[in-house]
Amino acid sequence: KLRDMGIKVKCFGRGWPGGFLTHEGMIDVFHRSKINLNLAGSPFDHMIDLRSIFGIFFKNKEMNGGKKVVFDKHNILANIRIYPNFLLPSIRGRFFELMATKSFMLTNRVSYFDKSFMSGKEVIHYKNSRDLTKKINYYLSHEEEREIMAERAYQRFLRKHTSLIVFGSILDFISSGYPKRRGEIKIL
């Protein structure tokens, strides 16, 4: 749809025409792009496939010097319980990679978005394809606003989301004794 509206788009990753990029190639694309579209939390297109469903019931096991696919009777219930969590829209690593490289980002809204980012100040979210097209056109012609938001997102990343800070939070969480109820978990 974006191409039909005259917007030049190139997509990368699993199932996209641009294919996979090296880490260096990905950073290069981030820097060369005026707008990075983060299609956050859209795992449905590749999570509900036979290979993924097969993985709930079977696993690879080392046997007699080789690998063999075996029925995984011990983990079926755990796998079935965990699998739907991968289908929920959520903030993924790409969000943080874009922030860390001072790249301007347009993204759909996902769970925990408002607790982690200031919409309209650090990142811009869109509601639907019409809203996305409108925002792309606006931000393509407002370079200074893009740069200010990318800088704010970068500063937020440095304050809240570096590996050192995140792993420190995880270790603090573990050492404090796990919260008993889900509502007690603090989101950064």
Coordinates of C-alpha atoms in Angstrom, one line a residue:
K1 CA 0.0 0.0 0.0
L2 CA 2.8 2.4 0.8
R3 CA 4.3 2.0 -2.6
D4 CA 0.9 2.6 -4.2
M5 CA 1.0 6.0 -2.4
G6 CA 4.4 6.8 -3.9
I7 CA 6.4 6.1 -0.8
K8 CA 9.7 4.4 -1.4
V9 CA 9.9 1.4 1.0
K10 CA 12.4 -1.5 1.3
C11 CA 11.8 -4.2 3.9
F12 CA 14.3 -6.6 5.4
G13 CA 14.1 -9.8 7.5
R14 CA 12.4 -13.1 7.4
G15 CA 9.8 -13.3 4.6
W16 CA 10.7 -9.8 3.2
P17 CA 12.2 -9.2 -0.2
G18 CA 15.3 -7.5 1.2
G19 CA 16.1 -10.7 3.1
F20 CA 18.3 -10.9 6.2
L21 CA 21.0 -8.3 6.9
T22 CA 24.3 -8.6 8.8
H23 CA 24.4 -6.6 12.0
E24 CA 26.6 -4.0 10.2
G25 CA 24.2 -3.9 7.3
M26 CA 21.3 -3.4 9.6
I27 CA 23.0 -0.4 11.3
D28 CA 23.9 1.0 7.9
V29 CA 20.2 0.8 6.8
F30 CA 19.1 2.5 10.0
H31 CA 21.5 5.4 9.5
R32 CA 20.7 5.9 5.8
S33 CA 16.9 5.7 6.3
K34 CA 15.0 8.9 7.0
I35 CA 12.2 6.8 8.7
N36 CA 12.5 3.4 10.1
L37 CA 9.3 1.4 10.2
N38 CA 9.2 -0.9 13.2
L39 CA 6.5 -3.5 12.5
A40 CA 6.5 -4.4 16.2
G41 CA 4.7 -7.3 17.5
S42 CA 3.6 -8.7 14.2
P43 CA 4.8 -12.3 14.7
F44 CA 1.6 -13.9 13.4
D45 CA 2.9 -14.1 9.9
H46 CA 5.7 -16.5 10.8
M47 CA 4.7 -18.0 14.2
I48 CA 1.7 -20.0 13.1
D49 CA 3.4 -22.4 10.7
L50 CA 3.8 -26.1 10.8
R51 CA 7.4 -25.9 11.9
S52 CA 6.5 -23.8 15.0
I53 CA 3.6 -26.1 15.9
F54 CA 5.8 -29.2 15.3
G55 CA 8.2 -27.7 17.9
I56 CA 5.6 -27.9 20.6
F57 CA 5.5 -31.7 20.4
F58 CA 9.0 -32.7 19.2
K59 CA 12.6 -31.8 19.8
N60 CA 16.0 -32.6 18.3
K61 CA 18.0 -34.9 20.5
E62 CA 21.6 -36.1 20.2
M63 CA 21.6 -39.8 19.8
N64 CA 24.4 -42.2 18.7
G65 CA 26.5 -39.3 17.3
G66 CA 23.7 -37.7 15.4
K67 CA 20.5 -35.8 15.8
K68 CA 17.1 -37.5 15.8
V69 CA 13.7 -35.9 16.1
V70 CA 11.9 -37.3 19.1
F71 CA 8.5 -36.8 20.8
D72 CA 8.9 -34.4 23.7
K73 CA 6.4 -35.9 26.2
H74 CA 8.0 -34.1 29.2
N75 CA 7.6 -30.5 27.9
I76 CA 4.4 -30.5 26.0
L77 CA 2.3 -28.8 28.6
A78 CA 5.0 -26.1 29.2
N79 CA 5.4 -25.6 25.5
I80 CA 1.7 -25.3 24.9
R81 CA 1.4 -22.8 27.8
I82 CA 4.4 -20.7 26.6
Y83 CA 3.6 -20.7 22.8
P84 CA 0.7 -18.2 22.9
N85 CA 3.0 -15.6 24.6
F86 CA 5.0 -15.5 21.4
L87 CA 1.9 -14.5 19.5
L88 CA 1.2 -11.4 21.6
P89 CA 2.2 -8.0 20.2
S90 CA 5.1 -6.8 22.4
I91 CA 8.2 -4.6 22.2
R92 CA 11.0 -6.5 20.6
G93 CA 14.8 -5.9 20.4
R94 CA 14.5 -3.8 17.2
F95 CA 12.9 -1.0 19.2
F96 CA 16.0 -0.7 21.3
E97 CA 18.4 -1.1 18.3
L98 CA 16.8 1.8 16.6
M99 CA 16.9 3.9 19.7
A100 CA 20.6 3.0 20.3
T101 CA 21.5 4.2 16.8
K102 CA 19.7 7.5 17.0
S103 CA 17.3 6.4 14.3
F104 CA 13.8 7.9 13.8
M105 CA 11.1 5.3 14.3
L106 CA 7.5 5.0 13.3
T107 CA 5.8 2.0 14.9
N108 CA 2.5 0.5 15.7
R109 CA 1.4 0.6 19.3
V110 CA 2.3 -2.5 21.3
S111 CA 1.8 -3.7 24.9
Y112 CA 3.9 -1.7 27.5
F113 CA 4.6 1.0 24.9
D114 CA 3.4 3.8 27.1
K115 CA 5.4 2.6 30.1
S116 CA 8.7 2.5 28.1
F117 CA 8.5 5.4 25.6
M118 CA 6.9 8.8 25.3
S119 CA 4.8 8.7 22.2
G120 CA 5.1 11.9 20.2
K121 CA 8.3 12.8 22.0
E122 CA 10.7 9.9 21.4
V123 CA 8.9 7.7 18.9
I124 CA 5.7 8.1 16.8
H125 CA 3.1 5.4 16.6
Y126 CA 0.5 4.9 14.0
K127 CA -3.0 3.4 14.2
N128 CA -3.6 2.0 10.8
S129 CA -2.3 2.2 7.2
R130 CA -4.0 5.5 6.5
D131 CA -2.5 7.1 9.6
L132 CA 0.9 5.6 8.8
T133 CA 0.9 7.1 5.3
K134 CA -0.1 10.5 6.7
K135 CA 2.7 10.4 9.3
I136 CA 5.4 9.2 6.8
N137 CA 4.6 12.1 4.5
Y138 CA 4.6 14.6 7.4
Y139 CA 8.0 13.4 8.9
L140 CA 9.7 13.1 5.5
S141 CA 9.2 16.9 5.2
H142 CA 10.1 17.7 8.8
E143 CA 13.7 16.6 9.2
E144 CA 14.4 18.7 12.3
E145 CA 11.5 17.1 14.2
R146 CA 12.8 13.6 13.2
E147 CA 16.3 14.4 14.5
I148 CA 15.0 15.8 17.8
M149 CA 12.9 12.7 18.4
A150 CA 15.7 10.4 17.5
E151 CA 18.0 12.2 19.9
R152 CA 15.4 12.0 22.7
A153 CA 14.9 8.3 22.1
Y154 CA 18.7 7.8 22.2
Q155 CA 18.9 9.7 25.5
R156 CA 16.1 7.5 26.9
F157 CA 18.0 4.4 25.7
L158 CA 21.2 5.6 27.5
R159 CA 19.2 6.4 30.8
K160 CA 17.0 3.2 30.9
H161 CA 17.8 0.5 28.4
T162 CA 21.6 -0.2 28.0
S163 CA 22.6 -3.8 28.7
L164 CA 24.3 -2.8 32.0
I165 CA 21.1 -1.2 33.3
V166 CA 18.8 -4.0 32.1
F167 CA 21.0 -6.8 33.5
G168 CA 21.3 -4.8 36.7
S169 CA 17.5 -4.7 37.0
I170 CA 17.3 -8.4 36.3
L171 CA 19.8 -9.2 39.0
D172 CA 18.1 -6.9 41.4
F173 CA 14.8 -8.6 40.6
I174 CA 16.3 -12.1 41.2
S175 CA 18.1 -11.1 44.4
S176 CA 14.9 -9.5 45.9
G177 CA 13.0 -12.8 45.8
Y178 CA 10.6 -13.1 42.9
P179 CA 7.3 -11.2 43.1
K180 CA 4.4 -13.5 44.0
R181 CA 1.9 -11.8 41.8
R182 CA 2.2 -10.6 38.2
G183 CA 1.1 -7.1 39.1
E184 CA 4.2 -6.7 41.3
I185 CA 6.6 -6.8 38.3
K186 CA 7.9 -3.4 37.5
I187 CA 8.3 -2.5 33.9
L188 CA 11.2 -0.2 33.0

